[in-house]
Amino acid sequence: MRPYVLLVETQGRILSELGPSNTNQLPWESLLVHDTEAALEILRLRRVAVVVVNCGSDLPSMEALFSQIKAFDQTIIRLGLAAKEKQLCDTPSSVQQILAAKCRKEDILGAIESALQVHEKLQANPNLASFISQLHHLPTPPALYFSLRDELESPNGSLKGIANLLAKDTALTARILRIANSGFYARPRRICELHEAVGLIGIDLVLGIVLAAHLFDRLPIPGLNLDDLWKHNFAVAKIAHHIAKSNHTDPSLLHAAHLAGLLHDLGALVLLANVPGHYQSLMRRAQGDEQSLVQLEREELGAGHPEIGAVVLTLWNLPEIVALAVGSHHDLNDQTFPQANPVSQAVFLAESLVTEFAQQSRNPQTTVVDTPLKQQWRIECEPLLAAALK
């Protein structure tokens, strides 16, 4: 039986084109209504997996409906369409993903497909479903991310066009230039032009930086060193990319290794934004031991940051291979590592190497759990690790 997707459109005709008569060939069954009372009645009659709402510029009505849906069934995934760019920034807490109303039909279909994947995961993991439902802030991609994607997909898109969009955010511009001039990129001269920096770093990694910066900027938590978090995530991204490339991974997957490495701790940022005091307490108790931290998360919160990050990335409609790598970056072992995809393998190894290198830099007496595979990559990646964490 195909899952139900409820489309609620009180203004406009965007979702009407995705109604039952136009989606017969899709792996879900669409139900279309034009008022909120009818939507709530359908929820009482059908087991709906995903609700997509278009209320035009009436954001309060969307928020009210989603709050009622959340109270009715916390596993229903809630997607909204925003008529104005400002609404992409002012996302109600009851909305789990929001898209620009002017986006392509394919983008909405892709978001629905990703939402169905998340619904399936939550159905299979009640602890994760319960925890996700309690989050008062589930991040959505910033408006700049969608603008950059539009520029990339435009026939007239260019590096200068991308740089012009990025230049509107001075803090982000400074961070990208700083990364381009870091020890990772041996350049004979300093890069001062943003379009040159974008060309050097690569647009895939720039998109990841935009997503990560959006999350980091929402974490003004006393005692939290955001520079160290940035440094760690960027180091994992570069080492994961290097490992994947050295293993002759399909070139089309190399950008996934970059992106998954940069966003691998997304779930930890979500936890810091939602339960800062409790989560910082867990971090202190773990004393820098990532495996202990994940164990504490699962014992006390019901879910660990790897699976939380994977859920958010799936909701963002990022490639499945990126979400898989993020979801498994602490959980591979001698039995599961050989069966994992090359991106998951690269991110798992990179995270382990970066964490251990940082620990030994602070305390040379630190004992690490070694394997022949890790030892091989540690030797090869040592110059990169030193450049990343100096």
Tab-separated table of N, CA and C in Angstrom, residues 96-238:
chain	number	residue	atom	x	y	z
A	96	GLN	N	9.143	21.379	9.744
A	96	GLN	CA	10.395	20.616	9.714
A	96	GLN	C	11.227	20.897	8.468
A	97	GLN	N	10.608	21.368	7.426
A	97	GLN	CA	11.332	21.772	6.226
A	97	GLN	C	10.485	22.792	5.493
A	98	ILE	N	11.141	23.814	4.952
A	98	ILE	CA	10.409	24.842	4.213
A	98	ILE	C	11.114	25.105	2.893
A	99	LEU	N	10.323	25.241	1.844
A	99	LEU	CA	10.838	25.467	0.497
A	99	LEU	C	10.279	26.775	-0.040
A	100	ALA	N	11.006	27.371	-0.963
A	100	ALA	CA	10.499	28.569	-1.629
A	100	ALA	C	9.335	28.173	-2.537
A	101	ALA	N	8.248	28.942	-2.476
A	101	ALA	CA	7.077	28.618	-3.292
A	101	ALA	C	7.399	28.648	-4.779
A	102	LYS	N	8.424	29.428	-5.160
A	102	LYS	CA	8.777	29.536	-6.577
A	102	LYS	C	9.709	28.418	-7.040
A	103	CYS	N	10.009	27.463	-6.155
A	103	CYS	CA	10.935	26.392	-6.546
A	103	CYS	C	10.290	25.489	-7.593
A	104	ARG	N	11.095	24.664	-8.214
A	104	ARG	CA	10.608	23.796	-9.280
A	104	ARG	C	9.742	22.667	-8.713
A	105	LYS	N	8.873	22.147	-9.560
A	105	LYS	CA	8.047	21.001	-9.172
A	105	LYS	C	8.931	19.840	-8.736
A	106	GLU	N	10.062	19.650	-9.430
A	106	GLU	CA	10.978	18.551	-9.097
A	106	GLU	C	11.534	18.697	-7.684
A	107	ASP	N	11.739	19.948	-7.240
A	107	ASP	CA	12.254	20.174	-5.885
A	107	ASP	C	11.229	19.750	-4.832
A	108	ILE	N	9.964	20.048	-5.095
A	108	ILE	CA	8.913	19.660	-4.146
A	108	ILE	C	8.778	18.142	-4.104
A	109	LEU	N	8.798	17.510	-5.275
A	109	LEU	CA	8.704	16.047	-5.325
A	109	LEU	C	9.887	15.404	-4.605
A	110	GLY	N	11.081	15.974	-4.800
A	110	GLY	CA	12.267	15.448	-4.123
A	110	GLY	C	12.160	15.590	-2.615
A	111	ALA	N	11.626	16.734	-2.162
A	111	ALA	CA	11.457	16.961	-0.721
A	111	ALA	C	10.451	15.975	-0.130
A	112	ILE	N	9.387	15.686	-0.882
A	112	ILE	CA	8.392	14.714	-0.406
A	112	ILE	C	9.017	13.324	-0.305
A	113	GLU	N	9.783	12.954	-1.316
A	113	GLU	CA	10.438	11.638	-1.301
A	113	GLU	C	11.379	11.513	-0.099
A	114	SER	N	12.150	12.566	0.170
A	114	SER	CA	13.056	12.553	1.323
A	114	SER	C	12.271	12.491	2.633
A	115	ALA	N	11.165	13.224	2.693
A	115	ALA	CA	10.335	13.219	3.901
A	115	ALA	C	9.768	11.829	4.171
A	116	LEU	N	9.410	11.111	3.113
A	116	LEU	CA	8.908	9.743	3.278
A	116	LEU	C	9.995	8.824	3.825
A	117	GLN	N	11.242	9.046	3.406
A	117	GLN	CA	12.358	8.259	3.943
A	117	GLN	C	12.512	8.513	5.442
A	118	VAL	N	12.411	9.787	5.843
A	118	VAL	CA	12.519	10.122	7.266
A	118	VAL	C	11.365	9.500	8.047
A	119	HIS	N	10.160	9.572	7.500
A	119	HIS	CA	8.996	8.986	8.173
A	119	HIS	C	9.210	7.497	8.413
A	120	GLU	N	9.762	6.822	7.419
A	120	GLU	CA	10.033	5.385	7.555
A	120	GLU	C	11.053	5.127	8.673
A	121	LYS	N	12.100	5.970	8.737
A	121	LYS	CA	13.112	5.825	9.800
A	121	LYS	C	12.495	6.040	11.179
A	122	LEU	N	11.633	7.038	11.297
A	122	LEU	CA	11.024	7.340	12.590
A	122	LEU	C	10.053	6.244	13.017
A	123	GLN	N	9.364	5.659	12.056
A	123	GLN	CA	8.465	4.555	12.373
A	123	GLN	C	9.242	3.361	12.911
A	124	ALA	N	10.459	3.161	12.363
A	124	ALA	CA	11.283	2.019	12.767
A	124	ALA	C	12.051	2.274	14.058
A	125	ASN	N	12.166	3.539	14.473
A	125	ASN	CA	12.954	3.897	15.657
A	125	ASN	C	12.138	4.839	16.547
A	126	PRO	N	11.290	4.285	17.417
A	126	PRO	CA	10.429	5.132	18.263
A	126	PRO	C	11.206	6.101	19.145
A	127	ASN	N	12.392	5.699	19.627
A	127	ASN	CA	13.187	6.605	20.465
A	127	ASN	C	13.603	7.849	19.686
A	128	LEU	N	14.049	7.624	18.441
A	128	LEU	CA	14.444	8.748	17.593
A	128	LEU	C	13.234	9.621	17.274
A	129	ALA	N	12.094	8.976	16.979
A	129	ALA	CA	10.867	9.730	16.674
A	129	ALA	C	10.457	10.601	17.855
A	130	SER	N	10.529	10.028	19.054
A	130	SER	CA	10.152	10.775	20.250
A	130	SER	C	11.073	11.969	20.470
A	131	PHE	N	12.380	11.760	20.266
A	131	PHE	CA	13.322	12.852	20.494
A	131	PHE	C	13.146	13.959	19.456
A	132	ILE	N	13.022	13.580	18.175
A	132	ILE	CA	12.854	14.577	17.111
A	132	ILE	C	11.608	15.418	17.368
A	133	SER	N	10.553	14.781	17.864
A	133	SER	CA	9.293	15.507	18.090
A	133	SER	C	9.423	16.553	19.192
A	134	GLN	N	10.399	16.377	20.092
A	134	GLN	CA	10.556	17.304	21.213
A	134	GLN	C	11.439	18.504	20.883
A	135	LEU	N	12.119	18.462	19.748
A	135	LEU	CA	13.023	19.555	19.397
A	135	LEU	C	12.221	20.815	19.080
A	136	HIS	N	12.574	21.910	19.724
A	136	HIS	CA	11.866	23.167	19.445
A	136	HIS	C	12.493	23.909	18.276
A	137	HIS	N	13.706	23.482	17.884
A	137	HIS	CA	14.348	24.127	16.735
A	137	HIS	C	15.014	23.066	15.876
A	138	LEU	N	14.400	22.762	14.739
A	138	LEU	CA	14.993	21.852	13.761
A	138	LEU	C	15.425	22.714	12.578
A	139	PRO	N	16.721	22.793	12.292
A	139	PRO	CA	17.196	23.776	11.311
A	139	PRO	C	16.739	23.483	9.891
A	140	THR	N	16.573	24.545	9.131
A	140	THR	CA	16.304	24.444	7.697
A	140	THR	C	17.403	25.202	6.963
A	141	PRO	N	17.684	24.846	5.702
A	141	PRO	CA	18.744	25.549	4.970
A	141	PRO	C	18.437	27.038	4.840
A	142	PRO	N	19.464	27.894	4.843
A	142	PRO	CA	19.243	29.338	4.706
A	142	PRO	C	18.827	29.707	3.288
A	143	ALA	N	18.215	30.883	3.143
A	143	ALA	CA	17.793	31.355	1.820
A	143	ALA	C	18.975	31.429	0.859
A	144	LEU	N	20.162	31.785	1.373
A	144	LEU	CA	21.350	31.894	0.524
A	144	LEU	C	21.670	30.572	-0.154
A	145	TYR	N	21.442	29.467	0.536
A	145	TYR	CA	21.719	28.141	-0.035
A	145	TYR	C	20.885	27.918	-1.295
A	146	PHE	N	19.601	28.271	-1.225
A	146	PHE	CA	18.722	28.089	-2.387
A	146	PHE	C	19.114	29.041	-3.521
A	147	SER	N	19.518	30.257	-3.175
A	147	SER	CA	19.952	31.212	-4.202
A	147	SER	C	21.195	30.707	-4.925
A	148	LEU	N	22.117	30.123	-4.175
A	148	LEU	CA	23.332	29.574	-4.788
A	148	LEU	C	23.000	28.409	-5.705
A	149	ARG	N	22.083	27.560	-5.272
A	149	ARG	CA	21.684	26.433	-6.131
A	149	ARG	C	21.033	26.932	-7.413
A	150	ASP	N	20.203	27.971	-7.300
A	150	ASP	CA	19.575	28.545	-8.494
A	150	ASP	C	20.635	29.090	-9.448
A	151	GLU	N	21.643	29.763	-8.905
A	151	GLU	CA	22.721	30.311	-9.726
A	151	GLU	C	23.490	29.186	-10.412
A	152	LEU	N	23.732	28.105	-9.693
A	152	LEU	CA	24.458	26.965	-10.263
A	152	LEU	C	23.692	26.335	-11.417
A	153	GLU	N	22.370	26.253	-11.267
A	153	GLU	CA	21.545	25.583	-12.265
A	153	GLU	C	21.144	26.504	-13.408
A	154	SER	N	21.469	27.789	-13.280
A	154	SER	CA	21.141	28.747	-14.336
A	154	SER	C	22.084	28.576	-15.525
A	155	PRO	N	21.569	28.687	-16.756
A	155	PRO	CA	22.448	28.597	-17.938
A	155	PRO	C	23.532	29.668	-17.928
A	156	ASN	N	23.256	30.782	-17.262
A	156	ASN	CA	24.223	31.885	-17.203
A	156	ASN	C	24.982	31.931	-15.877
A	157	GLY	N	24.884	30.862	-15.098
A	157	GLY	CA	25.560	30.825	-13.807
A	157	GLY	C	27.073	30.899	-13.953
A	158	SER	N	27.737	31.533	-12.992
A	158	SER	CA	29.193	31.695	-13.059
A	158	SER	C	29.771	31.804	-11.655
A	159	LEU	N	31.098	31.654	-11.573
A	159	LEU	CA	31.775	31.822	-10.286
A	159	LEU	C	31.577	33.239	-9.749
A	160	LYS	N	31.612	34.222	-10.659
A	160	LYS	CA	31.423	35.608	-10.212
A	160	LYS	C	30.002	35.819	-9.685
A	161	GLY	N	29.025	35.164	-10.321
A	161	GLY	CA	27.648	35.266	-9.838
A	161	GLY	C	27.506	34.664	-8.453
A	162	ILE	N	28.162	33.525	-8.245
A	162	ILE	CA	28.147	32.882	-6.929
A	162	ILE	C	28.844	33.776	-5.908
A	163	ALA	N	29.994	34.338	-6.305
A	163	ALA	CA	30.746	35.222	-5.402
A	163	ALA	C	29.919	36.449	-5.026
A	164	ASN	N	29.154	36.982	-5.979
A	164	ASN	CA	28.322	38.160	-5.693
A	164	ASN	C	27.249	37.841	-4.647
A	165	LEU	N	26.696	36.630	-4.723
A	165	LEU	CA	25.701	36.222	-3.727
A	165	LEU	C	26.347	36.052	-2.352
A	166	LEU	N	27.511	35.408	-2.332
A	166	LEU	CA	28.213	35.184	-1.066
A	166	LEU	C	28.649	36.495	-0.419
A	167	ALA	N	28.994	37.479	-1.266
A	167	ALA	CA	29.526	38.752	-0.761
A	167	ALA	C	28.512	39.519	0.083
A	168	LYS	N	27.232	39.155	-0.011
A	168	LYS	CA	26.213	39.829	0.803
A	168	LYS	C	26.363	39.494	2.287
A	169	ASP	N	27.097	38.421	2.568
A	169	ASP	CA	27.320	37.998	3.957
A	169	ASP	C	28.799	38.180	4.272
A	170	THR	N	29.131	39.252	4.979
A	170	THR	CA	30.547	39.575	5.201
A	170	THR	C	31.249	38.537	6.073
A	171	ALA	N	30.556	37.998	7.076
A	171	ALA	CA	31.179	36.993	7.942
A	171	ALA	C	31.488	35.726	7.156
A	172	LEU	N	30.563	35.335	6.285
A	172	LEU	CA	30.771	34.140	5.463
A	172	LEU	C	31.894	34.372	4.459
A	173	THR	N	31.933	35.560	3.870
A	173	THR	CA	33.006	35.911	2.934
A	173	THR	C	34.368	35.788	3.613
A	174	ALA	N	34.469	36.325	4.821
A	174	ALA	CA	35.738	36.264	5.557
A	174	ALA	C	36.139	34.824	5.836
A	175	ARG	N	35.171	33.978	6.174
A	175	ARG	CA	35.489	32.584	6.482
A	175	ARG	C	35.967	31.842	5.237
A	176	ILE	N	35.323	32.073	4.098
A	176	ILE	CA	35.725	31.394	2.862
A	176	ILE	C	37.129	31.827	2.448
A	177	LEU	N	37.421	33.116	2.541
A	177	LEU	CA	38.766	33.603	2.210
A	177	LEU	C	39.805	33.030	3.178
A	178	ARG	N	39.423	32.930	4.430
A	178	ARG	CA	40.342	32.372	5.430
A	178	ARG	C	40.659	30.911	5.110
A	179	ILE	N	39.655	30.146	4.721
A	179	ILE	CA	39.867	28.738	4.373
A	179	ILE	C	40.742	28.619	3.131
A	180	ALA	N	40.471	29.470	2.127
A	180	ALA	CA	41.248	29.417	0.878
A	180	ALA	C	42.716	29.737	1.113
A	181	ASN	N	43.009	30.529	2.129
A	181	ASN	CA	44.396	30.904	2.428
A	181	ASN	C	44.998	30.075	3.561
A	182	SER	N	44.328	28.974	3.916
A	182	SER	CA	44.818	28.129	5.006
A	182	SER	C	45.910	27.193	4.503
A	183	GLY	N	46.474	26.434	5.431
A	183	GLY	CA	47.566	25.521	5.089
A	183	GLY	C	47.161	24.385	4.172
A	184	PHE	N	45.850	24.165	4.003
A	184	PHE	CA	45.401	23.099	3.110
A	184	PHE	C	45.730	23.381	1.648
A	185	TYR	N	45.782	24.658	1.296
A	185	TYR	CA	45.959	25.036	-0.104
A	185	TYR	C	47.284	25.775	-0.249
A	186	ALA	N	48.279	25.069	-0.760
A	186	ALA	CA	49.617	25.672	-0.920
A	186	ALA	C	49.578	26.617	-2.116
A	187	ARG	N	49.486	27.923	-1.858
A	187	ARG	CA	49.388	28.919	-2.919
A	187	ARG	C	50.596	29.842	-2.870
A	188	PRO	N	51.136	30.225	-4.037
A	188	PRO	CA	52.295	31.123	-4.050
A	188	PRO	C	51.955	32.546	-3.617
A	189	ARG	N	50.659	32.909	-3.659
A	189	ARG	CA	50.262	34.263	-3.258
A	189	ARG	C	48.951	34.194	-2.484
A	190	ARG	N	48.686	35.238	-1.757
A	190	ARG	CA	47.462	35.297	-0.958
A	190	ARG	C	46.257	35.567	-1.859
A	191	ILE	N	45.164	34.865	-1.625
A	191	ILE	CA	43.932	35.052	-2.399
A	191	ILE	C	43.058	36.089	-1.700
A	192	CYS	N	42.708	37.128	-2.432
A	192	CYS	CA	41.887	38.211	-1.872
A	192	CYS	C	40.535	38.329	-2.563
A	193	GLU	N	40.412	37.738	-3.752
A	193	GLU	CA	39.155	37.829	-4.504
A	193	GLU	C	38.268	36.631	-4.175
A	194	LEU	N	37.000	36.914	-3.869
A	194	LEU	CA	36.093	35.856	-3.442
A	194	LEU	C	35.867	34.818	-4.538
A	195	HIS	N	35.754	35.259	-5.808
A	195	HIS	CA	35.501	34.285	-6.872
A	195	HIS	C	36.687	33.340	-7.055
A	196	GLU	N	37.911	33.831	-6.788
A	196	GLU	CA	39.081	32.954	-6.839
A	196	GLU	C	39.026	31.922	-5.717
A	197	ALA	N	38.618	32.374	-4.540
A	197	ALA	CA	38.518	31.463	-3.396
A	197	ALA	C	37.488	30.370	-3.660
A	198	VAL	N	36.355	30.748	-4.249
A	198	VAL	CA	35.312	29.770	-4.570
A	198	VAL	C	35.832	28.760	-5.585
A	199	GLY	N	36.557	29.246	-6.597
A	199	GLY	CA	37.123	28.348	-7.597
A	199	GLY	C	38.124	27.380	-7.001
A	200	LEU	N	38.897	27.843	-6.019
A	200	LEU	CA	39.906	26.994	-5.386
A	200	LEU	C	39.263	25.946	-4.479
A	201	ILE	N	38.347	26.382	-3.637
A	201	ILE	CA	37.732	25.471	-2.671
A	201	ILE	C	36.785	24.488	-3.353
A	202	GLY	N	36.059	24.963	-4.351
A	202	GLY	CA	35.074	24.115	-5.021
A	202	GLY	C	33.676	24.436	-4.531
A	203	ILE	N	32.728	24.489	-5.446
A	203	ILE	CA	31.380	24.925	-5.095
A	203	ILE	C	30.689	23.953	-4.148
A	204	ASP	N	30.994	22.645	-4.254
A	204	ASP	CA	30.348	21.684	-3.355
A	204	ASP	C	30.708	21.971	-1.903
A	205	LEU	N	31.994	22.242	-1.671
A	205	LEU	CA	32.421	22.541	-0.305
A	205	LEU	C	31.899	23.906	0.135
A	206	VAL	N	31.807	24.858	-0.790
A	206	VAL	CA	31.253	26.174	-0.449
A	206	VAL	C	29.795	26.030	0.004
A	207	LEU	N	29.020	25.203	-0.696
A	207	LEU	CA	27.629	24.972	-0.282
A	207	LEU	C	27.582	24.385	1.126
A	208	GLY	N	28.500	23.460	1.401
A	208	GLY	CA	28.568	22.886	2.741
A	208	GLY	C	28.921	23.924	3.785
A	209	ILE	N	29.838	24.826	3.446
A	209	ILE	CA	30.233	25.895	4.371
A	209	ILE	C	29.043	26.812	4.656
A	210	VAL	N	28.240	27.098	3.627
A	210	VAL	CA	27.050	27.939	3.806
A	210	VAL	C	26.079	27.275	4.788
A	211	LEU	N	25.860	25.963	4.610
A	211	LEU	CA	24.954	25.243	5.506
A	211	LEU	C	25.502	25.209	6.932
A	212	ALA	N	26.792	24.901	7.054
A	212	ALA	CA	27.395	24.805	8.385
A	212	ALA	C	27.402	26.163	9.087
A	213	ALA	N	27.734	27.226	8.338
A	213	ALA	CA	27.787	28.564	8.936
A	213	ALA	C	26.418	28.978	9.463
A	214	HIS	N	25.371	28.608	8.744
A	214	HIS	CA	24.001	28.922	9.161
A	214	HIS	C	23.711	28.323	10.536
A	215	LEU	N	24.236	27.121	10.778
A	215	LEU	CA	24.016	26.462	12.061
A	215	LEU	C	24.909	27.044	13.149
A	216	PHE	N	26.179	27.262	12.816
A	216	PHE	CA	27.129	27.776	13.800
A	216	PHE	C	26.706	29.152	14.303
A	217	ASP	N	26.152	29.960	13.401
A	217	ASP	CA	25.766	31.321	13.781
A	217	ASP	C	24.619	31.341	14.786
A	218	ARG	N	23.926	30.211	14.921
A	218	ARG	CA	22.801	30.136	15.859
A	218	ARG	C	23.224	29.569	17.214
A	219	LEU	N	24.523	29.473	17.435
A	219	LEU	CA	25.013	28.857	18.667
A	219	LEU	C	25.874	29.816	19.491
A	220	PRO	N	25.355	30.931	19.931
A	220	PRO	CA	26.140	31.833	20.784
A	220	PRO	C	26.149	31.331	22.226
A	221	ILE	N	26.746	30.150	22.437
A	221	ILE	CA	26.703	29.515	23.750
A	221	ILE	C	27.982	29.821	24.517
A	222	PRO	N	27.897	30.398	25.709
A	222	PRO	CA	29.099	30.715	26.490
A	222	PRO	C	29.958	29.473	26.721
A	223	GLY	N	31.255	29.643	26.550
A	223	GLY	CA	32.179	28.545	26.808
A	223	GLY	C	32.360	27.595	25.645
A	224	LEU	N	31.631	27.826	24.537
A	224	LEU	CA	31.744	26.941	23.376
A	224	LEU	C	32.663	27.589	22.348
A	225	ASN	N	33.749	26.910	22.003
A	225	ASN	CA	34.722	27.457	21.061
A	225	ASN	C	34.322	27.068	19.638
A	226	LEU	N	33.642	27.986	18.944
A	226	LEU	CA	33.164	27.685	17.597
A	226	LEU	C	34.311	27.538	16.610
A	227	ASP	N	35.414	28.250	16.828
A	227	ASP	CA	36.560	28.107	15.928
A	227	ASP	C	37.102	26.686	15.961
A	228	ASP	N	37.153	26.087	17.146
A	228	ASP	CA	37.616	24.700	17.249
A	228	ASP	C	36.661	23.749	16.538
A	229	LEU	N	35.349	24.005	16.673
A	229	LEU	CA	34.367	23.168	15.976
A	229	LEU	C	34.527	23.288	14.467
A	230	TRP	N	34.695	24.520	13.964
A	230	TRP	CA	34.912	24.739	12.535
A	230	TRP	C	36.156	23.985	12.079
A	231	LYS	N	37.229	24.151	12.838
A	231	LYS	CA	38.502	23.536	12.463
A	231	LYS	C	38.364	22.009	12.384
A	232	HIS	N	37.690	21.426	13.370
A	232	HIS	CA	37.499	19.970	13.390
A	232	HIS	C	36.697	19.507	12.178
A	233	ASN	N	35.564	20.163	11.915
A	233	ASN	CA	34.701	19.731	10.815
A	233	ASN	C	35.375	19.906	9.462
A	234	PHE	N	36.090	21.025	9.291
A	234	PHE	CA	36.763	21.240	8.012
A	234	PHE	C	37.894	20.233	7.829
A	235	ALA	N	38.602	19.903	8.909
A	235	ALA	CA	39.667	18.902	8.821
A	235	ALA	C	39.101	17.544	8.421
A	236	VAL	N	37.982	17.153	9.016
A	236	VAL	CA	37.361	15.872	8.655
A	236	VAL	C	36.946	15.883	7.184
A	237	ALA	N	36.420	17.018	6.712
A	237	ALA	CA	36.024	17.121	5.302
A	237	ALA	C	37.212	16.900	4.375
A	238	LYS	N	38.323	17.559	4.656
A	238	LYS	CA	39.495	17.449	3.781
A	238	LYS	C	40.118	16.058	3.844
